[in-house]
Amino acid sequence: MQKLIAGLAMFQARLFHAQRPLFERLARGQAPETLFITCSDSRIDPCLLTQTAPGELFILRNAGNLIPSYGASDCGASATIEYAVRALGVKDVIVCGHSHCGAMQAVLDPSTLADLPAMASWLGHAGAPADGLQATVQANVVAQLANLRTHPAVLTRLQRGDLRLHGWVYEFEHGTVQTYDPDDQSFRHLLPDLTAAG
Ligand SMILES: [Zn+2]
């Protein structure tokens, strides 16, 4: 905890001061263009990954980056999605799974959930297990994109043609992102891997 308080002190002393105009502007309202849905995993940092500033991403996080079908669970996800899509009018929704996801590992091996009844129940919203962890992570992203479409606010915007859905898998150990291509129903690297060199 001491580390966090020292970090807060450093933030106030250096970063906040340098970016004060941004924070003062944000006090008047937010207009994020993207809803970013990802896992609670501590190794994932959406703003670091996308190099975005406060005010740019509306973020929904939970174990396994799950989006229960509309009406299936009163977990707050529906409210967050509705607010982002209908009130804030985000233009893009990204569902971002990740490599080495513990939640997806548990989907593959439910015996790890013996003492975690809430997690076991929550993972009922996950995609079906596939052949291996990476394939399960990918299949889950695709399943959550389908669940997203059951939300009326999302469906309305999709029908209007002014909302785009994206499925990502972030491989944090490589710094790379794979994106889902619905046309050939497979994942491919979003960018050439620039991290490999050097
Ligand atoms: Zn995870």
mmCIF file of N, CA, C and O in Angstrom, residues 68-128:
data_model
loop_
_atom_site.group_PDB
_atom_site.id
_atom_site.type_symbol
_atom_site.label_atom_id
_atom_site.label_comp_id
_atom_site.label_asym_id
_atom_site.label_seq_id
_atom_site.Cartn_x
_atom_site.Cartn_y
_atom_site.Cartn_z
ATOM 1 N N PRO A 68 -22.353 -10.738 -20.332
ATOM 2 C CA PRO A 68 -23.530 -11.604 -20.317
ATOM 3 C C PRO A 68 -24.555 -11.124 -21.337
ATOM 4 O O PRO A 68 -24.682 -9.920 -21.575
ATOM 5 N N SER A 69 -25.260 -12.058 -21.944
ATOM 6 C CA SER A 69 -26.347 -11.690 -22.856
ATOM 7 C C SER A 69 -27.320 -10.780 -22.135
ATOM 8 O O SER A 69 -27.485 -10.875 -20.911
ATOM 9 N N TYR A 70 -27.972 -9.908 -22.883
ATOM 10 C CA TYR A 70 -28.873 -8.927 -22.273
ATOM 11 C C TYR A 70 -29.928 -9.629 -21.412
ATOM 12 O O TYR A 70 -30.592 -10.561 -21.866
ATOM 13 N N GLY A 71 -30.049 -9.189 -20.162
ATOM 14 C CA GLY A 71 -31.039 -9.767 -19.262
ATOM 15 C C GLY A 71 -30.575 -11.015 -18.540
ATOM 16 O O GLY A 71 -31.257 -11.515 -17.649
ATOM 17 N N ALA A 72 -29.378 -11.514 -18.881
ATOM 18 C CA ALA A 72 -28.924 -12.780 -18.298
ATOM 19 C C ALA A 72 -28.261 -12.600 -16.932
ATOM 20 O O ALA A 72 -28.184 -13.540 -16.166
ATOM 21 N N SER A 73 -27.797 -11.411 -16.636
ATOM 22 C CA SER A 73 -27.089 -11.212 -15.378
ATOM 23 C C SER A 73 -27.132 -9.745 -14.982
ATOM 24 O O SER A 73 -26.941 -8.870 -15.814
ATOM 25 N N ASP A 74 -27.400 -9.503 -13.704
ATOM 26 C CA ASP A 74 -27.450 -8.119 -13.236
ATOM 27 C C ASP A 74 -26.106 -7.747 -12.637
ATOM 28 O O ASP A 74 -25.979 -7.529 -11.444
ATOM 29 N N CYS A 75 -25.084 -7.723 -13.473
ATOM 30 C CA CYS A 75 -23.723 -7.534 -12.965
ATOM 31 C C CYS A 75 -23.195 -6.135 -13.233
ATOM 32 O O CYS A 75 -22.066 -5.823 -12.899
ATOM 33 N N GLY A 76 -23.990 -5.283 -13.838
ATOM 34 C CA GLY A 76 -23.517 -3.936 -14.129
ATOM 35 C C GLY A 76 -22.989 -3.785 -15.540
ATOM 36 O O GLY A 76 -22.867 -2.664 -16.033
ATOM 37 N N ALA A 77 -22.671 -4.887 -16.178
ATOM 38 C CA ALA A 77 -22.136 -4.788 -17.546
ATOM 39 C C ALA A 77 -23.165 -4.170 -18.490
ATOM 40 O O ALA A 77 -22.820 -3.319 -19.315
ATOM 41 N N SER A 78 -24.410 -4.582 -18.344
ATOM 42 C CA SER A 78 -25.464 -4.056 -19.229
ATOM 43 C C SER A 78 -25.586 -2.548 -19.093
ATOM 44 O O SER A 78 -25.724 -1.827 -20.083
ATOM 45 N N ALA A 79 -25.532 -2.084 -17.853
ATOM 46 C CA ALA A 79 -25.668 -0.641 -17.609
ATOM 47 C C ALA A 79 -24.482 0.120 -18.194
ATOM 48 O O ALA A 79 -24.646 1.186 -18.795
ATOM 49 N N THR A 80 -23.305 -0.439 -18.030
ATOM 50 C CA THR A 80 -22.102 0.208 -18.550
ATOM 51 C C THR A 80 -22.157 0.292 -20.073
ATOM 52 O O THR A 80 -21.847 1.339 -20.667
ATOM 53 N N ILE A 81 -22.569 -0.802 -20.701
ATOM 54 C CA ILE A 81 -22.654 -0.842 -22.166
ATOM 55 C C ILE A 81 -23.719 0.133 -22.660
ATOM 56 O O ILE A 81 -23.500 0.901 -23.597
ATOM 57 N N GLU A 82 -24.874 0.108 -22.008
ATOM 58 C CA GLU A 82 -25.968 0.995 -22.410
ATOM 59 C C GLU A 82 -25.545 2.451 -22.316
ATOM 60 O O GLU A 82 -25.790 3.252 -23.227
ATOM 61 N N TYR A 83 -24.876 2.799 -21.221
ATOM 62 C CA TYR A 83 -24.462 4.184 -21.032
ATOM 63 C C TYR A 83 -23.432 4.595 -22.081
ATOM 64 O O TYR A 83 -23.522 5.679 -22.673
ATOM 65 N N ALA A 84 -22.472 3.710 -22.329
ATOM 66 C CA ALA A 84 -21.416 4.031 -23.297
ATOM 67 C C ALA A 84 -21.983 4.199 -24.702
ATOM 68 O O ALA A 84 -21.620 5.134 -25.427
ATOM 69 N N VAL A 85 -22.877 3.295 -25.077
ATOM 70 C CA VAL A 85 -23.352 3.247 -26.458
ATOM 71 C C VAL A 85 -24.469 4.260 -26.709
ATOM 72 O O VAL A 85 -24.512 4.908 -27.745
ATOM 73 N N ARG A 86 -25.368 4.398 -25.719
ATOM 74 C CA ARG A 86 -26.548 5.249 -25.936
ATOM 75 C C ARG A 86 -26.327 6.678 -25.432
ATOM 76 O O ARG A 86 -26.721 7.634 -26.109
ATOM 77 N N ALA A 87 -25.723 6.833 -24.267
ATOM 78 C CA ALA A 87 -25.568 8.180 -23.709
ATOM 79 C C ALA A 87 -24.283 8.854 -24.204
ATOM 80 O O ALA A 87 -24.310 10.002 -24.626
ATOM 81 N N LEU A 88 -23.185 8.140 -24.154
ATOM 82 C CA LEU A 88 -21.914 8.746 -24.579
ATOM 83 C C LEU A 88 -21.721 8.667 -26.089
ATOM 84 O O LEU A 88 -20.971 9.453 -26.659
ATOM 85 N N GLY A 89 -22.395 7.715 -26.713
ATOM 86 C CA GLY A 89 -22.313 7.611 -28.171
ATOM 87 C C GLY A 89 -20.953 7.185 -28.688
ATOM 88 O O GLY A 89 -20.492 7.687 -29.724
ATOM 89 N N VAL A 90 -20.321 6.246 -27.981
ATOM 90 C CA VAL A 90 -19.018 5.762 -28.477
ATOM 91 C C VAL A 90 -19.175 5.221 -29.901
ATOM 92 O O VAL A 90 -20.247 4.751 -30.284
ATOM 93 N N LYS A 91 -18.099 5.300 -30.672
ATOM 94 C CA LYS A 91 -18.152 4.861 -32.076
ATOM 95 C C LYS A 91 -17.660 3.422 -32.240
ATOM 96 O O LYS A 91 -18.000 2.747 -33.208
ATOM 97 N N ASP A 92 -16.814 2.986 -31.307
ATOM 98 C CA ASP A 92 -16.218 1.650 -31.402
ATOM 99 C C ASP A 92 -16.316 0.942 -30.059
ATOM 100 O O ASP A 92 -16.182 1.572 -29.010
ATOM 101 N N VAL A 93 -16.521 -0.360 -30.125
ATOM 102 C CA VAL A 93 -16.457 -1.203 -28.925
ATOM 103 C C VAL A 93 -15.397 -2.267 -29.180
ATOM 104 O O VAL A 93 -15.460 -2.978 -30.189
ATOM 105 N N ILE A 94 -14.440 -2.355 -28.291
ATOM 106 C CA ILE A 94 -13.396 -3.370 -28.397
ATOM 107 C C ILE A 94 -13.579 -4.377 -27.267
ATOM 108 O O ILE A 94 -13.642 -3.984 -26.095
ATOM 109 N N VAL A 95 -13.688 -5.652 -27.611
ATOM 110 C CA VAL A 95 -13.649 -6.716 -26.610
ATOM 111 C C VAL A 95 -12.248 -7.303 -26.680
ATOM 112 O O VAL A 95 -11.848 -7.859 -27.705
ATOM 113 N N CYS A 96 -11.495 -7.149 -25.601
ATOM 114 C CA CYS A 96 -10.076 -7.503 -25.622
ATOM 115 C C CYS A 96 -9.750 -8.610 -24.632
ATOM 116 O O CYS A 96 -9.667 -8.372 -23.428
ATOM 117 N N GLY A 97 -9.572 -9.817 -25.141
ATOM 118 C CA GLY A 97 -9.063 -10.910 -24.323
ATOM 119 C C GLY A 97 -7.543 -10.842 -24.297
ATOM 120 O O GLY A 97 -6.941 -9.954 -24.902
ATOM 121 N N HIS A 98 -6.931 -11.772 -23.611
ATOM 122 C CA HIS A 98 -5.466 -11.710 -23.526
ATOM 123 C C HIS A 98 -4.853 -13.079 -23.307
ATOM 124 O O HIS A 98 -5.516 -14.003 -22.820
ATOM 125 N N SER A 99 -3.572 -13.160 -23.637
ATOM 126 C CA SER A 99 -2.816 -14.390 -23.446
ATOM 127 C C SER A 99 -2.701 -14.704 -21.948
ATOM 128 O O SER A 99 -2.779 -13.817 -21.101
ATOM 129 N N HIS A 100 -2.542 -15.966 -21.625
ATOM 130 C CA HIS A 100 -2.347 -16.436 -20.244
ATOM 131 C C HIS A 100 -3.487 -16.017 -19.308
ATOM 132 O O HIS A 100 -3.257 -15.718 -18.138
ATOM 133 N N CYS A 101 -4.710 -15.970 -19.842
ATOM 134 C CA CYS A 101 -5.858 -15.523 -19.034
ATOM 135 C C CYS A 101 -6.260 -16.620 -18.042
ATOM 136 O O CYS A 101 -6.607 -17.728 -18.432
ATOM 137 N N GLY A 102 -6.222 -16.280 -16.749
ATOM 138 C CA GLY A 102 -6.561 -17.246 -15.710
ATOM 139 C C GLY A 102 -8.021 -17.679 -15.788
ATOM 140 O O GLY A 102 -8.347 -18.849 -15.526
ATOM 141 N N ALA A 103 -8.891 -16.746 -16.153
ATOM 142 C CA ALA A 103 -10.315 -17.080 -16.263
ATOM 143 C C ALA A 103 -10.527 -18.101 -17.378
ATOM 144 O O ALA A 103 -11.292 -19.066 -17.223
ATOM 145 N N MET A 104 -9.835 -17.912 -18.492
ATOM 146 C CA MET A 104 -10.001 -18.852 -19.606
ATOM 147 C C MET A 104 -9.328 -20.189 -19.292
ATOM 148 O O MET A 104 -9.792 -21.242 -19.725
ATOM 149 N N GLN A 105 -8.263 -20.142 -18.500
ATOM 150 C CA GLN A 105 -7.642 -21.383 -18.032
ATOM 151 C C GLN A 105 -8.644 -22.185 -17.194
ATOM 152 O O GLN A 105 -8.727 -23.411 -17.287
ATOM 153 N N ALA A 106 -9.429 -21.441 -16.390
ATOM 154 C CA ALA A 106 -10.438 -22.105 -15.554
ATOM 155 C C ALA A 106 -11.578 -22.676 -16.391
ATOM 156 O O ALA A 106 -12.192 -23.677 -16.017
ATOM 157 N N VAL A 107 -11.876 -22.030 -17.522
ATOM 158 C CA VAL A 107 -12.884 -22.582 -18.435
ATOM 159 C C VAL A 107 -12.403 -23.947 -18.953
ATOM 160 O O VAL A 107 -13.178 -24.900 -19.067
ATOM 161 N N LEU A 108 -11.094 -24.023 -19.210
ATOM 162 C CA LEU A 108 -10.517 -25.279 -19.694
ATOM 163 C C LEU A 108 -10.427 -26.324 -18.595
ATOM 164 O O LEU A 108 -10.540 -27.520 -18.849
ATOM 165 N N ASP A 109 -10.178 -25.854 -17.367
ATOM 166 C CA ASP A 109 -9.988 -26.782 -16.254
ATOM 167 C C ASP A 109 -10.816 -26.333 -15.051
ATOM 168 O O ASP A 109 -10.302 -25.699 -14.124
ATOM 169 N N PRO A 110 -12.116 -26.629 -15.047
ATOM 170 C CA PRO A 110 -13.016 -26.154 -13.985
ATOM 171 C C PRO A 110 -12.643 -26.664 -12.592
ATOM 172 O O PRO A 110 -13.153 -26.140 -11.594
ATOM 173 N N SER A 111 -11.748 -27.662 -12.494
ATOM 174 C CA SER A 111 -11.380 -28.168 -11.163
ATOM 175 C C SER A 111 -10.691 -27.085 -10.341
ATOM 176 O O SER A 111 -10.673 -27.145 -9.107
ATOM 177 N N THR A 112 -10.131 -26.060 -10.997
ATOM 178 C CA THR A 112 -9.461 -24.970 -10.275
ATOM 179 C C THR A 112 -10.472 -24.053 -9.583
ATOM 180 O O THR A 112 -10.091 -23.165 -8.826
ATOM 181 N N LEU A 113 -11.770 -24.273 -9.852
ATOM 182 C CA LEU A 113 -12.804 -23.378 -9.323
ATOM 183 C C LEU A 113 -13.514 -23.949 -8.099
ATOM 184 O O LEU A 113 -14.539 -23.434 -7.676
ATOM 185 N N ALA A 114 -12.955 -25.025 -7.520
ATOM 186 C CA ALA A 114 -13.630 -25.716 -6.412
ATOM 187 C C ALA A 114 -13.999 -24.765 -5.269
ATOM 188 O O ALA A 114 -15.088 -24.861 -4.703
ATOM 189 N N ASP A 115 -13.103 -23.828 -4.945
ATOM 190 C CA ASP A 115 -13.369 -22.904 -3.832
ATOM 191 C C ASP A 115 -13.812 -21.528 -4.317
ATOM 192 O O ASP A 115 -13.766 -20.557 -3.562
ATOM 193 N N LEU A 116 -14.188 -21.425 -5.577
ATOM 194 C CA LEU A 116 -14.537 -20.125 -6.158
ATOM 195 C C LEU A 116 -15.929 -20.178 -6.801
ATOM 196 O O LEU A 116 -16.062 -20.073 -8.019
ATOM 197 N N PRO A 117 -16.971 -20.338 -5.965
ATOM 198 C CA PRO A 117 -18.311 -20.523 -6.532
ATOM 199 C C PRO A 117 -18.801 -19.330 -7.353
ATOM 200 O O PRO A 117 -19.482 -19.511 -8.372
ATOM 201 N N ALA A 118 -18.456 -18.118 -6.916
ATOM 202 C CA ALA A 118 -18.912 -16.941 -7.664
ATOM 203 C C ALA A 118 -18.246 -16.912 -9.039
ATOM 204 O O ALA A 118 -18.885 -16.611 -10.052
ATOM 205 N N MET A 119 -16.972 -17.238 -9.060
ATOM 206 C CA MET A 119 -16.244 -17.268 -10.335
ATOM 207 C C MET A 119 -16.790 -18.379 -11.230
ATOM 208 O O MET A 119 -16.969 -18.195 -12.438
ATOM 209 N N ALA A 120 -17.058 -19.538 -10.625
ATOM 210 C CA ALA A 120 -17.585 -20.661 -11.405
ATOM 211 C C ALA A 120 -18.909 -20.265 -12.072
ATOM 212 O O ALA A 120 -19.151 -20.566 -13.238
ATOM 213 N N SER A 121 -19.741 -19.565 -11.327
ATOM 214 C CA SER A 121 -21.030 -19.132 -11.861
ATOM 215 C C SER A 121 -20.835 -18.088 -12.965
ATOM 216 O O SER A 121 -21.445 -18.156 -14.036
ATOM 217 N N TRP A 122 -19.944 -17.130 -12.703
ATOM 218 C CA TRP A 122 -19.675 -16.041 -13.658
ATOM 219 C C TRP A 122 -19.167 -16.589 -14.986
ATOM 220 O O TRP A 122 -19.564 -16.129 -16.060
ATOM 221 N N LEU A 123 -18.315 -17.598 -14.906
ATOM 222 C CA LEU A 123 -17.712 -18.152 -16.122
ATOM 223 C C LEU A 123 -18.725 -18.926 -16.970
ATOM 224 O O LEU A 123 -18.415 -19.331 -18.084
ATOM 225 N N GLY A 124 -19.922 -19.087 -16.442
ATOM 226 C CA GLY A 124 -20.999 -19.640 -17.251
ATOM 227 C C GLY A 124 -21.324 -18.752 -18.446
ATOM 228 O O GLY A 124 -21.924 -19.205 -19.422
ATOM 229 N N HIS A 125 -20.898 -17.480 -18.398
ATOM 230 C CA HIS A 125 -21.120 -16.556 -19.516
ATOM 231 C C HIS A 125 -19.989 -16.614 -20.537
ATOM 232 O O HIS A 125 -20.031 -15.908 -21.547
ATOM 233 N N ALA A 126 -18.961 -17.407 -20.254
ATOM 234 C CA ALA A 126 -17.805 -17.477 -21.157
ATOM 235 C C ALA A 126 -18.124 -18.346 -22.372
ATOM 236 O O ALA A 126 -19.094 -19.104 -22.389
ATOM 237 N N GLY A 127 -17.272 -18.223 -23.371
ATOM 238 C CA GLY A 127 -17.390 -19.087 -24.542
ATOM 239 C C GLY A 127 -17.030 -20.518 -24.166
ATOM 240 O O GLY A 127 -16.506 -20.788 -23.079
ATOM 241 N N ALA A 128 -17.289 -21.438 -25.059
ATOM 242 C CA ALA A 128 -16.985 -22.855 -24.796
ATOM 243 C C ALA A 128 -15.481 -23.088 -24.850
ATOM 244 O O ALA A 128 -14.765 -22.385 -25.559
#
